[in-house]
Short mmCIF file of C-alpha atoms and ligand atoms in Angstrom, two decimals:
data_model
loop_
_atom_site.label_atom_id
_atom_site.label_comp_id
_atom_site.label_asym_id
_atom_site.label_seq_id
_atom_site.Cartn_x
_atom_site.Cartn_y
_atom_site.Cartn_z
CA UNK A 6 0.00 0.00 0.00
CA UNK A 7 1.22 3.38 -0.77
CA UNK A 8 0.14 5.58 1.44
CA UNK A 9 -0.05 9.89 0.92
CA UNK A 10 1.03 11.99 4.06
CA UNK A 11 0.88 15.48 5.24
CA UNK A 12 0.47 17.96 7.94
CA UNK A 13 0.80 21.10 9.41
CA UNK A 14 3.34 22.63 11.68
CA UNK A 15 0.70 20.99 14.59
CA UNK A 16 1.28 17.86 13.23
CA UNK A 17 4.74 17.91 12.01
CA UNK A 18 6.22 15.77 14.44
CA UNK A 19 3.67 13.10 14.82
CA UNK A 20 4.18 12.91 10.49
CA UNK A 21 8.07 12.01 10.98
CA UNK A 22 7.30 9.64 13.33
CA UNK A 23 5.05 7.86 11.48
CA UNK A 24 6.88 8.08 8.46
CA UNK A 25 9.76 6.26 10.37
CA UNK A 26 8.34 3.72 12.06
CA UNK A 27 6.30 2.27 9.46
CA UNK A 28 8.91 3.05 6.86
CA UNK A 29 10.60 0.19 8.94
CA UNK A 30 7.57 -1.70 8.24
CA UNK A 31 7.83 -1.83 4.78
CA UNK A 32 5.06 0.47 4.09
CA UNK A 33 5.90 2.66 1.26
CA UNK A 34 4.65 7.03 1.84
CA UNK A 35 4.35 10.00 -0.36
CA UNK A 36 5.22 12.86 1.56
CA UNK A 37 3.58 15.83 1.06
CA UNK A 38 5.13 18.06 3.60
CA UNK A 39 5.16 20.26 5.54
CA UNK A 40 8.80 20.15 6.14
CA UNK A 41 9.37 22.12 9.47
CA UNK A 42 7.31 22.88 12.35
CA UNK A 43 7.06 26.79 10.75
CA UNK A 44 3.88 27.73 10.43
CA UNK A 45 1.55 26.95 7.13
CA UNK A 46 -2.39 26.26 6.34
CA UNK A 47 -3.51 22.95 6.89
CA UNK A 48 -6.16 22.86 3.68
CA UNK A 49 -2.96 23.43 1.64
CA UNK A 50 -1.65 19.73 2.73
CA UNK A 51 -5.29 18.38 3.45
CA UNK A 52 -5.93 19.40 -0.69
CA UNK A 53 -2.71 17.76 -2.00
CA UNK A 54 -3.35 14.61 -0.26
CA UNK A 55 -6.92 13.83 -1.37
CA UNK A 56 -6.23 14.72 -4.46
CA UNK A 57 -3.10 12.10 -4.84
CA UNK A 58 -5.97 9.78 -3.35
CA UNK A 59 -8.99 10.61 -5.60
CA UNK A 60 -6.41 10.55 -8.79
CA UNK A 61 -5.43 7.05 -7.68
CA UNK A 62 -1.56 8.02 -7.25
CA UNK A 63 -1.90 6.59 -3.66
CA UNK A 64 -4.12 4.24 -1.93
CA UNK A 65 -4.95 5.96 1.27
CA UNK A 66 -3.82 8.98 2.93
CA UNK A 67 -3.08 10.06 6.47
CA UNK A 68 -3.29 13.91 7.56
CA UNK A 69 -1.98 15.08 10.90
CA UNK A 70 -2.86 18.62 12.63
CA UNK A 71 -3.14 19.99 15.46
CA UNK A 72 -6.33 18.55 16.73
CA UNK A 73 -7.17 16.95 13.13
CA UNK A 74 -10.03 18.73 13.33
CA UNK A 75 -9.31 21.28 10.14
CA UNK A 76 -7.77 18.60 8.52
CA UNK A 77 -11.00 16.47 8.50
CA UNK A 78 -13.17 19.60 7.67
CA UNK A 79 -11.22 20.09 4.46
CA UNK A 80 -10.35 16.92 3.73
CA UNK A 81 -14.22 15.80 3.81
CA UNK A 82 -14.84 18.53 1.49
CA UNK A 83 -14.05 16.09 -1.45
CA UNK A 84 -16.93 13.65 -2.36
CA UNK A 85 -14.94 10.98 -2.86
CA UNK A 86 -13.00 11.61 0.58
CA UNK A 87 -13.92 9.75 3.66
CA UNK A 88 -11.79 11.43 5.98
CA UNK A 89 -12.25 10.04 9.89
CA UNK A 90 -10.49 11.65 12.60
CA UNK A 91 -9.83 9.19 15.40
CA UNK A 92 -8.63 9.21 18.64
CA UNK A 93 -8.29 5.34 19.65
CA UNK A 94 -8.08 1.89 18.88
CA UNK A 95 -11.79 1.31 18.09
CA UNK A 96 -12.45 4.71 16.06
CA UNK A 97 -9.73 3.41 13.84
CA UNK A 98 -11.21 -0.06 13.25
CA UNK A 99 -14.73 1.05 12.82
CA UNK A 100 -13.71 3.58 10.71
CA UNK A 101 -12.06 1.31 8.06
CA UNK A 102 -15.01 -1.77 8.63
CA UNK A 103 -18.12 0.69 8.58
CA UNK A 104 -17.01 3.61 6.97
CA UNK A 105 -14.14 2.54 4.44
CA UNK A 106 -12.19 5.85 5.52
CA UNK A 107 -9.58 6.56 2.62
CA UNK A 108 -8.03 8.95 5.10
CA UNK A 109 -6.98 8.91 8.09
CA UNK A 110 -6.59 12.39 10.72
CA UNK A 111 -5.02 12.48 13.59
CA UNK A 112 -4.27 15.14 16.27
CA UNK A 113 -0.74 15.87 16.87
CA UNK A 114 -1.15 17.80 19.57
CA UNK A 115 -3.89 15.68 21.29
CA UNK A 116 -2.50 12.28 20.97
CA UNK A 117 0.45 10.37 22.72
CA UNK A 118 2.96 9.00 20.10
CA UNK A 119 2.08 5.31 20.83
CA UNK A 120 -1.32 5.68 20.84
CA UNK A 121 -1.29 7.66 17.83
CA UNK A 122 1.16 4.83 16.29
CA UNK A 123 -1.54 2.02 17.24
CA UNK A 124 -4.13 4.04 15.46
CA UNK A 125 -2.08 3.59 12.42
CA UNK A 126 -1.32 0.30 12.77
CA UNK A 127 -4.87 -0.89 12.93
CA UNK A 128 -6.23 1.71 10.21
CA UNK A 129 -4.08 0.32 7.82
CA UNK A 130 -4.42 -3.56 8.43
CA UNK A 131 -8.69 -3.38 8.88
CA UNK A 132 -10.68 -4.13 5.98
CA UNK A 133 -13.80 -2.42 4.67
CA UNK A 134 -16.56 -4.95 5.71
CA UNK A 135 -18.87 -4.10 2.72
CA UNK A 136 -22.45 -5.63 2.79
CA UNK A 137 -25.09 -2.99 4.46
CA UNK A 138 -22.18 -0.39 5.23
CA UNK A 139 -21.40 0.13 1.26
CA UNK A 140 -25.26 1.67 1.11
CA UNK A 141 -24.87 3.60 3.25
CA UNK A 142 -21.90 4.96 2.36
CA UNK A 143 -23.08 5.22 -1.34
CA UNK A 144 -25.55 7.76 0.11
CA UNK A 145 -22.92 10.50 0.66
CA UNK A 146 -20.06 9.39 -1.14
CA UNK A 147 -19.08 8.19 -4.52
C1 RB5 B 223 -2.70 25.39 13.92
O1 RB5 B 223 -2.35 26.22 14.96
C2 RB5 B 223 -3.97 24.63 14.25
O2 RB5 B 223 -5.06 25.48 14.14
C3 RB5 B 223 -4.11 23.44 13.33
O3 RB5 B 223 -3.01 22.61 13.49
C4 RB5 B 223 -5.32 22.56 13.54
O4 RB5 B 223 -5.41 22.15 14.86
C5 RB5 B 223 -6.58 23.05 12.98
O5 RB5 B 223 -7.62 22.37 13.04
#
């Protein structure tokens, strides 16, 4: 899986350290910045990312901010985004299984770096469940 990435200054850090660890992992990232912790506008990164998603040029994206609140705003923006934000464990499961999120936003100022580094881990092993949940998501999404 090749997997788009970007952030804000808020979620600079948290972006490295993903980008590292599951580097290691043999998962494969395009990194679309930012590249220091000076300040920039998360729907800059948040538009760049989807759009390497809904082109096809990746297969799922993550997008890190300070809360991952703006990114998910902008990022959901995009009919063809399912951007979930998620804080835990289960958010990231149910989020791939019942909503077949093709991005993933975190909070880098909310979330410890282990906890944020399971949330990854499980949102990019779960599998979309399909059956009732594609409906459903064919009613907002394409
Ligand atoms: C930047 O200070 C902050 O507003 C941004 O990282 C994010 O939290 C917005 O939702």
């Amino acid at each position: 899986m090749i997997v788009a990435i970007g952030s804000d200054h808020g979620g600079f850090e948290l972006k490295q350290r993903i980008i590292e660890k599951f580097s290691a992992d043999g998962h494969v990232f395009s990194d679309f910045g930012c590249h220091s912790t000076a300040s920039v506008d998360y729907p800059d990164f948040a538009e760049a990312v989807c759009a390497s998603v809904i082109e096809g040029k990746t297969d799922a994206g993550i997008l890190i901010c300070g809360t991952g609140i703006g990114m998910s705003m902008a990022a959901n923006k995009f009919k063809k985004i399912r951007a979930a934000l998620c804080h835990d464990h289960f958010t990231a499961r149910m989020s791939r299984e019942h909503n077949n999120a093709n991005i993933l936003c975190l909070g880098g100022r909310v979330l410890g770096v282990s906890v944020a580094e399971d949330i990854v881990h499980v949102w990019l092993t779960t599998p979309f469940s399909g059956g009732r949940h594609k409906n459903r998501i064919g009613k907002f999404s394409d």
